[in-house]
Amino acid sequence: MNLIKTPSNGQALVRWLLVAGLASIGIGALSPVQAHHFADIGQLKPTIFNGVLSGLAHPVLGPDHLLFLLALSLIGLQKRLSWSLGLLAVGLLGSGAGLLWPGMPGAESLVACTLIVEALVLLRRLPSLLLLPAMALHGYVLSGPVFGWSAMPVVAYGTGLFLSQAGLLAMALIALRPLGTRLSSTQLRWLSFALMALGGTWALAGLAA
């Protein structure tokens, strides 16, 4: 029975990640640097509702953000819930740092490089603790586009961002993680190579932009 289920479960996770990657790439116009903030796309006014909506949408609009969060399902399969809560907390701290100290040079390219770090963690070439600063960097970049808004819409944006990242982490670490245990070592290796290729490509695109 297990011999029948294992390939289908592994292939299901591969399809999940591929569909998510292709969809986010389409939204981001082939480069996360071009993936604008939802408020910019819709020309939204800085209201509380629009702040929450923009916060919910932003992690999905950036293919690097989306793939990073979903690919966490492949890492730390034996980690406890506290590990995922720690990732979420670190991401929110990064967002707070982005509001206080914006404009870090090359941040977008560094975010793309976190996919390479994630892939090397998956291949057990780097320790999983490096995902904490990587998550903080994602939070930092996600906070940037809300400047110019008044305080309350910014808080609303942060609320939406929290809910969006929490939902994606829950999907990755609760819904998709069991499927990750079914992947063969070869499938994991190819997914890691794909993450590194995408991360490197997007990092170079960010430097050239």
mmCIF file of C-alpha atoms in Angstrom:
data_model
loop_
_atom_site.group_PDB
_atom_site.id
_atom_site.type_symbol
_atom_site.label_atom_id
_atom_site.label_comp_id
_atom_site.label_asym_id
_atom_site.label_seq_id
_atom_site.Cartn_x
_atom_site.Cartn_y
_atom_site.Cartn_z
ATOM 1 C CA MET A 1 0.000 0.000 0.000
ATOM 2 C CA ASN A 2 2.804 2.440 0.911
ATOM 3 C CA LEU A 3 4.537 1.701 -2.357
ATOM 4 C CA ILE A 4 1.464 2.945 -4.170
ATOM 5 C CA LYS A 5 0.904 6.068 -2.103
ATOM 6 C CA THR A 6 4.466 7.314 -1.848
ATOM 7 C CA PRO A 7 5.011 8.461 -5.464
ATOM 8 C CA SER A 8 1.608 10.141 -5.696
ATOM 9 C CA ASN A 9 2.133 12.081 -2.442
ATOM 10 C CA GLY A 10 5.607 13.176 -3.494
ATOM 11 C CA GLN A 11 4.402 14.199 -6.901
ATOM 12 C CA ALA A 12 1.530 16.107 -5.296
ATOM 13 C CA LEU A 13 3.962 18.304 -3.364
ATOM 14 C CA VAL A 14 6.097 18.840 -6.438
ATOM 15 C CA ARG A 15 2.998 19.945 -8.341
ATOM 16 C CA TRP A 16 2.001 22.272 -5.481
ATOM 17 C CA LEU A 17 5.351 24.022 -5.543
ATOM 18 C CA LEU A 18 5.555 24.153 -9.327
ATOM 19 C CA VAL A 19 2.051 25.598 -9.673
ATOM 20 C CA ALA A 20 2.760 28.146 -6.939
ATOM 21 C CA GLY A 21 6.041 29.077 -8.573
ATOM 22 C CA LEU A 22 4.596 29.458 -12.057
ATOM 23 C CA ALA A 23 1.605 31.453 -10.812
ATOM 24 C CA SER A 24 3.753 33.812 -8.775
ATOM 25 C CA ILE A 25 6.215 34.214 -11.627
ATOM 26 C CA GLY A 26 3.334 35.207 -13.897
ATOM 27 C CA ILE A 27 2.118 37.748 -11.362
ATOM 28 C CA GLY A 28 5.613 39.070 -10.864
ATOM 29 C CA ALA A 29 6.252 39.418 -14.620
ATOM 30 C CA LEU A 30 9.217 37.011 -14.484
ATOM 31 C CA SER A 31 11.096 39.004 -11.853
ATOM 32 C CA PRO A 32 10.266 39.649 -8.197
ATOM 33 C CA VAL A 33 11.757 43.107 -8.616
ATOM 34 C CA GLN A 34 8.812 43.905 -10.884
ATOM 35 C CA ALA A 35 6.256 42.487 -8.439
ATOM 36 C CA HIS A 36 4.726 45.715 -7.206
ATOM 37 C CA HIS A 37 2.890 46.312 -3.978
ATOM 38 C CA PHE A 38 -0.848 45.591 -4.248
ATOM 39 C CA ALA A 39 -1.616 49.162 -3.217
ATOM 40 C CA ASP A 40 0.389 50.416 -6.191
ATOM 41 C CA ILE A 41 -1.236 48.018 -8.643
ATOM 42 C CA GLY A 42 -4.764 48.934 -7.596
ATOM 43 C CA GLN A 43 -3.985 52.600 -6.861
ATOM 44 C CA LEU A 44 -5.472 52.060 -3.418
ATOM 45 C CA LYS A 45 -5.986 54.905 -0.991
ATOM 46 C CA PRO A 46 -4.395 54.554 2.471
ATOM 47 C CA THR A 47 -7.455 53.278 4.356
ATOM 48 C CA ILE A 48 -7.621 50.599 7.046
ATOM 49 C CA PHE A 49 -9.406 48.120 4.760
ATOM 50 C CA ASN A 50 -6.977 48.696 1.903
ATOM 51 C CA GLY A 51 -4.073 48.338 4.319
ATOM 52 C CA VAL A 52 -5.256 44.899 5.431
ATOM 53 C CA LEU A 53 -5.955 43.875 1.817
ATOM 54 C CA SER A 54 -2.521 45.005 0.682
ATOM 55 C CA GLY A 55 -0.826 43.173 3.561
ATOM 56 C CA LEU A 56 -2.691 39.978 2.714
ATOM 57 C CA ALA A 57 -1.744 40.158 -0.973
ATOM 58 C CA HIS A 58 1.878 41.256 -0.853
ATOM 59 C CA PRO A 59 3.597 37.953 0.084
ATOM 60 C CA VAL A 60 1.668 36.237 -2.729
ATOM 61 C CA LEU A 61 2.609 38.838 -5.350
ATOM 62 C CA GLY A 62 6.340 38.286 -4.882
ATOM 63 C CA PRO A 63 7.413 34.900 -6.275
ATOM 64 C CA ASP A 64 10.535 34.830 -4.104
ATOM 65 C CA HIS A 65 8.480 35.423 -0.943
ATOM 66 C CA LEU A 66 5.865 32.835 -1.876
ATOM 67 C CA LEU A 67 8.319 30.102 -2.844
ATOM 68 C CA PHE A 68 10.473 30.719 0.220
ATOM 69 C CA LEU A 69 7.500 30.247 2.537
ATOM 70 C CA LEU A 70 6.094 27.217 0.731
ATOM 71 C CA ALA A 71 9.482 25.531 0.415
ATOM 72 C CA LEU A 72 9.759 25.565 4.209
ATOM 73 C CA SER A 73 7.549 22.460 4.016
ATOM 74 C CA LEU A 74 10.636 20.615 2.780
ATOM 75 C CA ILE A 75 12.846 21.690 5.687
ATOM 76 C CA GLY A 76 12.850 20.746 9.320
ATOM 77 C CA LEU A 77 10.317 17.961 8.940
ATOM 78 C CA GLN A 78 10.870 16.960 12.550
ATOM 79 C CA LYS A 79 10.690 20.505 13.941
ATOM 80 C CA ARG A 80 8.050 21.402 16.493
ATOM 81 C CA LEU A 81 5.374 24.067 16.202
ATOM 82 C CA SER A 82 7.583 26.457 18.195
ATOM 83 C CA TRP A 83 10.011 26.515 15.263
ATOM 84 C CA SER A 84 7.354 27.790 12.865
ATOM 85 C CA LEU A 85 6.138 30.330 15.434
ATOM 86 C CA GLY A 86 9.716 31.496 15.795
ATOM 87 C CA LEU A 87 9.982 31.991 12.036
ATOM 88 C CA LEU A 88 6.786 34.044 12.037
ATOM 89 C CA ALA A 89 7.978 36.178 14.960
ATOM 90 C CA VAL A 90 11.343 36.809 13.294
ATOM 91 C CA GLY A 91 9.589 37.806 10.064
ATOM 92 C CA LEU A 92 7.461 40.341 11.935
ATOM 93 C CA LEU A 93 10.540 41.722 13.693
ATOM 94 C CA GLY A 94 12.125 42.136 10.279
ATOM 95 C CA SER A 95 9.077 44.074 9.113
ATOM 96 C CA GLY A 96 9.354 46.333 12.142
ATOM 97 C CA ALA A 97 13.025 46.946 11.380
ATOM 98 C CA GLY A 98 12.065 47.826 7.815
ATOM 99 C CA LEU A 99 9.699 50.505 9.059
ATOM 100 C CA LEU A 100 12.304 51.960 11.407
ATOM 101 C CA TRP A 101 15.380 51.671 9.170
ATOM 102 C CA PRO A 102 14.278 51.488 5.527
ATOM 103 C CA GLY A 103 16.311 51.512 2.355
ATOM 104 C CA MET A 104 18.907 48.780 2.852
ATOM 105 C CA PRO A 105 20.867 48.593 -0.439
ATOM 106 C CA GLY A 106 20.390 45.422 -2.450
ATOM 107 C CA ALA A 107 17.677 44.051 -0.165
ATOM 108 C CA GLU A 108 15.624 42.595 -3.021
ATOM 109 C CA SER A 109 18.604 40.709 -4.427
ATOM 110 C CA LEU A 110 19.473 39.428 -0.961
ATOM 111 C CA VAL A 111 15.907 38.145 -0.579
ATOM 112 C CA ALA A 112 16.292 36.207 -3.822
ATOM 113 C CA CYS A 113 19.517 34.749 -2.443
ATOM 114 C CA THR A 114 17.604 33.357 0.529
ATOM 115 C CA LEU A 115 16.196 30.758 -1.876
ATOM 116 C CA ILE A 116 19.772 29.580 -2.423
ATOM 117 C CA VAL A 117 20.312 29.452 1.345
ATOM 118 C CA GLU A 118 17.071 27.526 1.734
ATOM 119 C CA ALA A 119 18.118 25.036 -0.931
ATOM 120 C CA LEU A 120 21.516 24.498 0.730
ATOM 121 C CA VAL A 121 19.762 23.930 4.069
ATOM 122 C CA LEU A 122 17.548 21.394 2.331
ATOM 123 C CA LEU A 123 20.665 19.679 0.968
ATOM 124 C CA ARG A 124 22.134 19.777 4.506
ATOM 125 C CA ARG A 125 25.029 21.951 3.419
ATOM 126 C CA LEU A 126 24.016 24.783 5.785
ATOM 127 C CA PRO A 127 22.389 24.799 9.260
ATOM 128 C CA SER A 128 18.638 25.469 9.495
ATOM 129 C CA LEU A 129 19.298 28.368 11.905
ATOM 130 C CA LEU A 130 20.235 30.465 8.865
ATOM 131 C CA LEU A 131 16.553 30.466 7.914
ATOM 132 C CA LEU A 132 15.891 32.854 10.806
ATOM 133 C CA PRO A 133 17.861 35.813 9.382
ATOM 134 C CA ALA A 134 16.523 34.854 5.938
ATOM 135 C CA MET A 135 12.961 35.134 7.251
ATOM 136 C CA ALA A 136 13.809 38.456 8.905
ATOM 137 C CA LEU A 137 15.077 39.745 5.572
ATOM 138 C CA HIS A 138 11.807 38.775 3.887
ATOM 139 C CA GLY A 139 9.896 40.643 6.573
ATOM 140 C CA TYR A 140 12.152 43.664 6.098
ATOM 141 C CA VAL A 141 11.500 43.857 2.364
ATOM 142 C CA LEU A 142 7.757 43.296 2.759
ATOM 143 C CA SER A 143 7.484 46.352 5.022
ATOM 144 C CA GLY A 144 9.047 48.780 2.566
ATOM 145 C CA PRO A 145 6.228 49.760 0.181
ATOM 146 C CA VAL A 146 3.882 51.170 2.833
ATOM 147 C CA PHE A 147 5.855 54.346 3.410
ATOM 148 C CA GLY A 148 3.856 57.503 2.870
ATOM 149 C CA TRP A 149 0.785 56.034 4.544
ATOM 150 C CA SER A 150 -0.468 57.315 7.870
ATOM 151 C CA ALA A 151 0.044 55.295 11.038
ATOM 152 C CA MET A 152 -3.298 53.468 11.164
ATOM 153 C CA PRO A 153 -3.206 52.072 7.575
ATOM 154 C CA VAL A 154 0.374 50.965 8.231
ATOM 155 C CA VAL A 155 -0.837 49.035 11.304
ATOM 156 C CA ALA A 156 -3.628 47.568 9.181
ATOM 157 C CA TYR A 157 -1.069 46.550 6.559
ATOM 158 C CA GLY A 158 0.994 44.866 9.268
ATOM 159 C CA THR A 159 -2.078 42.961 10.420
ATOM 160 C CA GLY A 160 -2.778 41.742 6.895
ATOM 161 C CA LEU A 161 0.884 40.841 6.443
ATOM 162 C CA PHE A 162 0.828 38.838 9.682
ATOM 163 C CA LEU A 163 -2.280 36.922 8.619
ATOM 164 C CA SER A 164 -0.896 36.243 5.149
ATOM 165 C CA GLN A 165 2.480 34.982 6.344
ATOM 166 C CA ALA A 166 0.849 32.936 9.107
ATOM 167 C CA GLY A 167 -1.506 31.332 6.582
ATOM 168 C CA LEU A 168 1.301 30.492 4.158
ATOM 169 C CA LEU A 169 3.459 29.110 6.954
ATOM 170 C CA ALA A 170 0.545 27.006 8.180
ATOM 171 C CA MET A 171 0.058 25.661 4.664
ATOM 172 C CA ALA A 172 3.753 24.897 4.331
ATOM 173 C CA LEU A 173 4.434 23.452 7.766
ATOM 174 C CA ILE A 174 1.120 21.721 8.464
ATOM 175 C CA ALA A 175 -0.606 20.906 5.162
ATOM 176 C CA LEU A 176 2.380 20.391 2.833
ATOM 177 C CA ARG A 177 4.995 19.083 5.274
ATOM 178 C CA PRO A 178 3.482 15.561 5.485
ATOM 179 C CA LEU A 179 3.749 15.361 1.705
ATOM 180 C CA GLY A 180 7.384 16.409 1.909
ATOM 181 C CA THR A 181 8.188 13.279 3.904
ATOM 182 C CA ARG A 182 7.096 11.228 0.887
ATOM 183 C CA LEU A 183 9.585 12.761 -1.533
ATOM 184 C CA SER A 184 12.534 10.714 -2.650
ATOM 185 C CA SER A 185 16.072 12.022 -2.186
ATOM 186 C CA THR A 186 16.292 12.575 -5.947
ATOM 187 C CA GLN A 187 13.125 14.694 -5.988
ATOM 188 C CA LEU A 188 14.386 16.755 -3.059
ATOM 189 C CA ARG A 189 17.695 17.287 -4.824
ATOM 190 C CA TRP A 190 16.045 18.497 -8.027
ATOM 191 C CA LEU A 191 13.724 20.834 -6.124
ATOM 192 C CA SER A 192 16.771 22.243 -4.330
ATOM 193 C CA PHE A 193 18.543 22.843 -7.632
ATOM 194 C CA ALA A 194 15.412 24.574 -8.955
ATOM 195 C CA LEU A 195 15.301 26.869 -5.916
ATOM 196 C CA MET A 196 18.963 27.760 -6.377
ATOM 197 C CA ALA A 197 18.471 28.467 -10.075
ATOM 198 C CA LEU A 198 15.465 30.714 -9.444
ATOM 199 C CA GLY A 199 17.165 32.490 -6.548
ATOM 200 C CA GLY A 200 20.308 33.147 -8.556
ATOM 201 C CA THR A 201 18.364 34.368 -11.588
ATOM 202 C CA TRP A 202 16.221 36.736 -9.546
ATOM 203 C CA ALA A 203 19.219 38.020 -7.587
ATOM 204 C CA LEU A 204 20.995 38.935 -10.830
ATOM 205 C CA ALA A 205 17.809 40.546 -12.147
ATOM 206 C CA GLY A 206 17.618 42.621 -8.986
ATOM 207 C CA LEU A 207 21.199 43.818 -9.391
ATOM 208 C CA ALA A 208 20.578 44.724 -13.029
ATOM 209 C CA ALA A 209 17.341 46.622 -12.300
#
